[in-house]
Amino acid sequence: MTKINRRTNELRGNTLPALTWNWMDVNDVKIDLQNNQKIPYTAVQSVGEIDQELKHTFYDLDHGISEEVMRMNSEQCNLANHWRISDREPIEVRLPQSAENPLLVDQNQIIVPPLQNGTIVLYNYSEDDSRVERNSTILVDVENDAEINVVLVQRLNENSISNVSIVARVGDGAKLSLATVELGAGNTVFHYMVDMEGFGAESHVKTAYLGSGNNHLDLFYHVRHIGEECISDIQVNGALMDHAVKKFRGTIDFVEGCSGSDGNEEEFTILLDDTVRSIAVPLLLAHEDDIVGNHAASAGQIDEEQLFYLMSRGLSRKESESLIVESRMTPTFDQIPNEELRLDLRKEVHSKILHR
Amino acid sequence: MSNMLEVSNLKVAVDDVEILQGIDLEIGRGEVHVLMGPNGAGKSTLARTIMADPQFEQVEGDIYFEGENINEFSTDERAKLGIFLTFQNPLEVAGISVEDFLRTTKIELTGEDISVIKFKRELKGHMQDLDLDQAYAERYLNVGFSGGEKKKGEILQMSVLNPDLVMLDEPDSGLDVDAVRIVSETVADFLSDKNKSCLIITHHSVILESVKPDFAHILIDGKIVKRGGPELIERVNDEGYNWIREELGLEKVHDEVLD
Amino acid sequence: MSNLRSNLTSDHNVKQLDTERILAEKAAEREALKESRRKERAEKLKERTYVEEFDRGVYDIKNPNTYEIMLDKGLNEEIVREISSIKDEPDWMLEKRLAALEIYRELKNPNWGPDLSELNMDEIATYIRPKAQMESNWQEVPDEIRKTFELLGIPEAELDYLSGVGAQYDSEVVYHNVKDYLALQGVVYTDFESAVEQYPEIIQEYFGTCLKPTLHRYSALHYAVWSGGSYVYVPEGVHVDIPLQSYFRMNAPGAGQFEHTLIIVEKGGSLHFIEGCSAPRYNTINLHAGGVELFVKEGAKLRYSTIENWSRNMYNLNSKRAIVEKDGVIEWISGSFGSRVSMLYPASILIGEGARSEFTGITFAGAGQTLDTGAQVVHKAPHTYSAVETKSISKGGGKAIYRSLVQVEEGAYGCRSNTDCQSLMLDAQSRGDTIPTIILKNDDVDFGHEAKIGRIDDQAIFYLMSRGLSEEEAKAMIVRGFAEPVAKELPLEYAVEMNELINLELKGAIG
């Protein structure tokens, strides 16, 4: 059995593009990655060859969660994938972790050539109760008039650590759709940065999460409108129960020159227990006037009127609660091409809420 | 006890304001009752309290169903007993199709597994009765439905779930003439089974032409102030409520509290 | 075999050529589209002219800089001791000042928000006493100072609709008066130095307990060198039916103003307090670091209105904080127009069940201004309510930043909070940022937040023009309408002043 070696100094990352009061502790987040050496990952084989030049171009745009986390990713990398998307058949990669594979440090490059269109699913999950770590970087280059759906599903056990950085670039008339599902891991740090460089580029993000136990989720998004007439949205929907803590920190950044752009972010949180913590920092940064930016956030318990309606049809309170939570997650789940996986995720949400 | 539903001295409050001030109501098996009254009188409150809506506090009185006191029963338990309420503004549930929802609830209510194919066939029949497009079953529950589709959806749920006591809260409001006819006929057909009972809240007479009520109750300011048969409905339709207010010496104008 | 390969290659080449052709076509289409869309957008935006500087009218009147005492620029223990000895203060106050000075020395400028590096305390005189005594008869106030205030409309306002007026000129209050019938009911309204002398027990009990010197660097500075300001006491059950008003004027260049305002509204009492601020423009940097402490007791209600129009050489680093007890209400009305840099986030700490806070603010950032404003609310008790409604306008390269915090503590059940912030950008040189933080520590909350940023909606302009307004009138009307939620909360004279400020700002900026 392989073991994770511990590192000692404290790591922090996911720093907000515009800082605010330090005492609130929302400017950055503590990173729990502890491994400090390279150990192999044996569950799947690497695909293709990493383009080092491209990697550095992207790291110039953004350092993902943090420079240190990126450096660790480069040094400890045990799975490297490079895809050139060239047909419509969805790619699905299963990334199991277990006592046999306690560490997954993956580098992924997803290149979508002009006019191409595809879907890629990366599904990371625990096979047993052992503590595992993942440190992942995903570069997505969507060239002119191309379209890509990227789906990330995370279901590690609650002893585990998930760190994922996505850095993306979207060209003229190109479109990136990202769906992320966070249903596990004791500590989740997620980072998404996109540069919409092209004219009419689009970025659509949908996230569904369920925080339970002592889970700590940090969901960080930084969407930069650079080209003219770019369209973006971020929709985050989830529920918190037990002692879960969620930080949503989303920024829509309208860079000078992005005339005619339109950006939206929405975050809705269902609070299921008294002991949860819900933190939201939705930023809008505008350096351009000919734009429209919106954000909306709301949080609270499930509406009693909604529960009453479902219960009047004979469903129990918990069944009804679960149905309402699942309903909120549907738009994200709908992005997953594999129906079996979709149903599986739904079942897990259902049973977690039913048995709380 | 021969009554299906018995409500005695029911007092209901919201935020310490008493909305229902001692209601008595008995509905026997196979009977159709109509509840009429001006806006804000407390008609919906009565139906929702029978369904145990948590926003209304039952401060006094008892509710019996089939002889059993159900004061302490939760909403879903009452539904399982066979009580059903149509909502004026039903909830939108994204991600759950009408068919999935109804099959799940039907299984929950009957405790029996129902085969997908058999259920589909049954649902299709009910949808045809209501002149609903076949695609309707695949759509997410109430999401993006028009007003008419929502109302019909409630009646569809009634037909599929097959309750013993149906409470229809303005099932006809906001519908066009054809839709009112279709809804009325479906309800009338459902009630042709003489084991079913019905409490209907309405402002319109069209639906009552098909669904022939046996009794009428007039609710004003939280009290049932007059009871009678079909002749009472006619008089209200012709003359409104002011003659009753005069009879009782009540003020003619009233604040709207809740509809 | 070789044949086959060449076939494959040519197939591949054909595909390649196809792709290239499609891409070239797409690129050409896009260039054409870009051109036409740019034209359309330019058409919408029209030509704009910018007015870099404009006459701020009466606000810019400068008086010769005559004063009785002006302490050396800079900050050290001697200066702090000297301020205290000029004021002939009790020892406990001097001790508080010195303790605050220590804190100031330890704290650094924030690592977030506007750049404060140009602000050099060595260049700021912390205490300037005007050639005037504190008067309660307007005619006794020295001519020059009196005229300035008269031009700003201060004593007229008193006659018409105020319960009392205070006027501070640089570091000292020159005039204070409250109507007799209120004084008879026990209402106290006086300058802060007099309060320290006359009500030492109350001041010692409350001073520095709501707004602590440790809050940030400039609140520490404030407590080290405070001078002037107001003390208001509203006894239990007394309703002060017409507003009290304090007006702060800074005349001397290179100076700081550090007034302290402390208001106590006892159980069931009510008060509307208005604060106005202005200063003429100089090329040196001035600093305003006032401190406002508000105590709203059970069932009491306090409305605190501010119209700030400091000149554009001012660093306005002001701190305001209210503690609200059971069923008490704090209402903040805040208009920020002036200063070079503002950092101002009035805080409401709701400690009693059923306490409420309502914040309505407008910020207008023009050329050279960075106005970082907003609100903070901490729900510490059950069934507390907060509402925040803000509007920001930026133009001519100005930066308007909305920054806020809404926090609901553990055990604060049944709380409701609503935020609505809107930002309007009048040109592409400007910046409008929204930086809210929301922290919820229990599940029984009903929280909503909405924000919108952008330019004036073309449909709205079209609608108004279709009713016969010129484009310029239509835009001005929309901006005024945008500011209306704040204007309607102000006393008429202030609302008029605010609209004038907006018109002044908009002159030549749009059209």
XYZ file of N, CA and C in Angstrom, chain A residues 304-317 319 323-324 326-328 330-331 334 346, chain B residues 48 51 53-54 75-76 79-80 84-85 87 90-91 93-96 101 105 108 140 142 154 157:
144
model
N -41.952 26.583 2.902
C -42.995 25.723 3.491
C -44.140 25.464 2.514
N -44.457 26.446 1.693
C -45.550 26.288 0.727
C -45.215 25.177 -0.277
N -43.928 25.137 -0.689
C -43.511 24.098 -1.632
C -43.613 22.714 -0.978
N -43.162 22.637 0.283
C -43.229 21.358 0.991
C -44.678 20.911 1.149
N -45.529 21.885 1.487
C -46.946 21.576 1.702
C -47.559 20.987 0.428
N -47.205 21.578 -0.701
C -47.748 21.085 -1.972
C -47.377 19.627 -2.185
N -46.086 19.313 -2.025
C -45.659 17.935 -2.278
C -46.227 16.982 -1.234
N -46.278 17.434 0.024
C -46.813 16.561 1.071
C -48.305 16.323 0.889
N -49.001 17.305 0.305
C -50.443 17.125 0.084
C -50.699 16.055 -0.971
N -49.651 15.676 -1.700
C -49.797 14.587 -2.669
C -49.359 13.262 -2.051
N -48.971 13.306 -0.764
C -48.692 12.048 -0.076
C -47.223 11.746 0.157
N -46.309 12.663 -0.276
C -44.889 12.410 -0.036
C -44.525 12.838 1.387
N -43.598 12.103 2.008
C -43.186 12.472 3.357
C -42.372 13.762 3.287
N -42.149 14.366 4.446
C -41.414 15.626 4.497
C -40.022 15.481 3.879
N -38.907 13.124 1.833
C -39.037 12.860 0.396
C -39.219 14.178 -0.355
N -36.801 15.976 -3.077
C -37.280 16.272 -4.427
C -36.969 17.720 -4.810
N -37.145 18.618 -3.846
C -36.904 20.030 -4.137
C -35.404 20.277 -4.351
N -33.172 18.023 -5.378
C -32.817 17.411 -6.668
C -33.264 18.290 -7.826
N -34.426 18.886 -7.663
C -34.963 19.727 -8.726
C -34.015 20.900 -9.010
N -33.431 21.451 -7.936
C -32.470 22.535 -8.100
C -31.198 22.084 -8.834
N -31.034 19.667 -11.093
C -31.317 19.101 -12.411
C -30.592 19.772 -13.579
N -30.586 21.110 -13.645
C -29.929 21.731 -14.803
C -28.461 21.314 -14.929
N -28.331 17.509 -15.968
C -28.742 17.341 -17.368
C -27.576 17.463 -18.348
N -28.269 11.298 -8.644
C -29.557 11.678 -8.102
C -29.909 10.796 -6.898
N -57.238 24.481 3.118
C -55.827 24.260 3.436
C -55.638 23.747 4.856
N -56.113 20.235 4.974
C -54.932 19.558 4.421
C -53.699 19.771 5.322
N -52.037 22.699 6.267
C -51.032 23.672 5.832
C -50.381 24.306 7.072
N -49.052 24.199 7.204
C -48.406 24.700 8.432
C -48.519 26.212 8.635
N -49.552 16.592 6.772
C -50.117 16.747 5.429
C -50.052 15.448 4.629
N -48.881 14.812 4.617
C -48.747 13.603 3.801
C -49.580 12.448 4.365
N -52.998 12.975 3.100
C -53.073 12.592 1.685
C -53.189 11.086 1.566
N -52.453 10.376 2.407
C -52.496 8.911 2.354
C -53.852 8.372 2.784
N -57.521 15.078 -0.855
C -56.771 15.703 -1.942
C -57.210 17.158 -2.095
N -56.225 18.031 -2.336
C -56.527 19.446 -2.534
C -55.873 19.934 -3.821
N -54.347 23.057 -5.868
C -53.770 24.343 -5.488
C -54.063 25.392 -6.556
N -49.819 25.925 -8.128
C -49.006 24.758 -7.819
C -47.511 24.997 -8.034
N -46.709 24.293 -7.269
C -45.254 24.430 -7.269
C -44.618 23.924 -8.561
N -41.546 22.059 -10.185
C -40.444 21.177 -9.803
C -39.646 20.829 -11.050
N -38.483 21.473 -11.201
C -37.651 21.191 -12.372
C -37.010 19.830 -12.190
N -36.821 19.130 -13.292
C -36.080 17.879 -13.217
C -36.937 16.672 -12.914
N -38.206 16.883 -12.548
C -39.087 15.741 -12.303
C -40.237 15.851 -13.298
N -43.314 11.963 -11.413
C -43.867 12.459 -10.162
C -45.107 11.670 -9.773
N -45.608 9.209 -6.545
C -46.602 9.477 -5.497
C -47.635 8.355 -5.427
N -46.194 5.664 -3.507
C -46.150 6.099 -2.109
C -47.523 5.949 -1.452
N -41.356 18.817 -17.247
C -41.117 18.928 -15.805
C -42.371 19.468 -15.133
N -45.103 21.267 -13.765
C -45.543 22.672 -13.682
C -44.547 23.710 -14.209
N -53.544 19.826 -12.101
C -54.056 19.497 -10.777
C -55.185 18.474 -10.886
N -53.804 15.102 -11.693
C -53.268 14.448 -10.490
C -54.399 13.835 -9.673
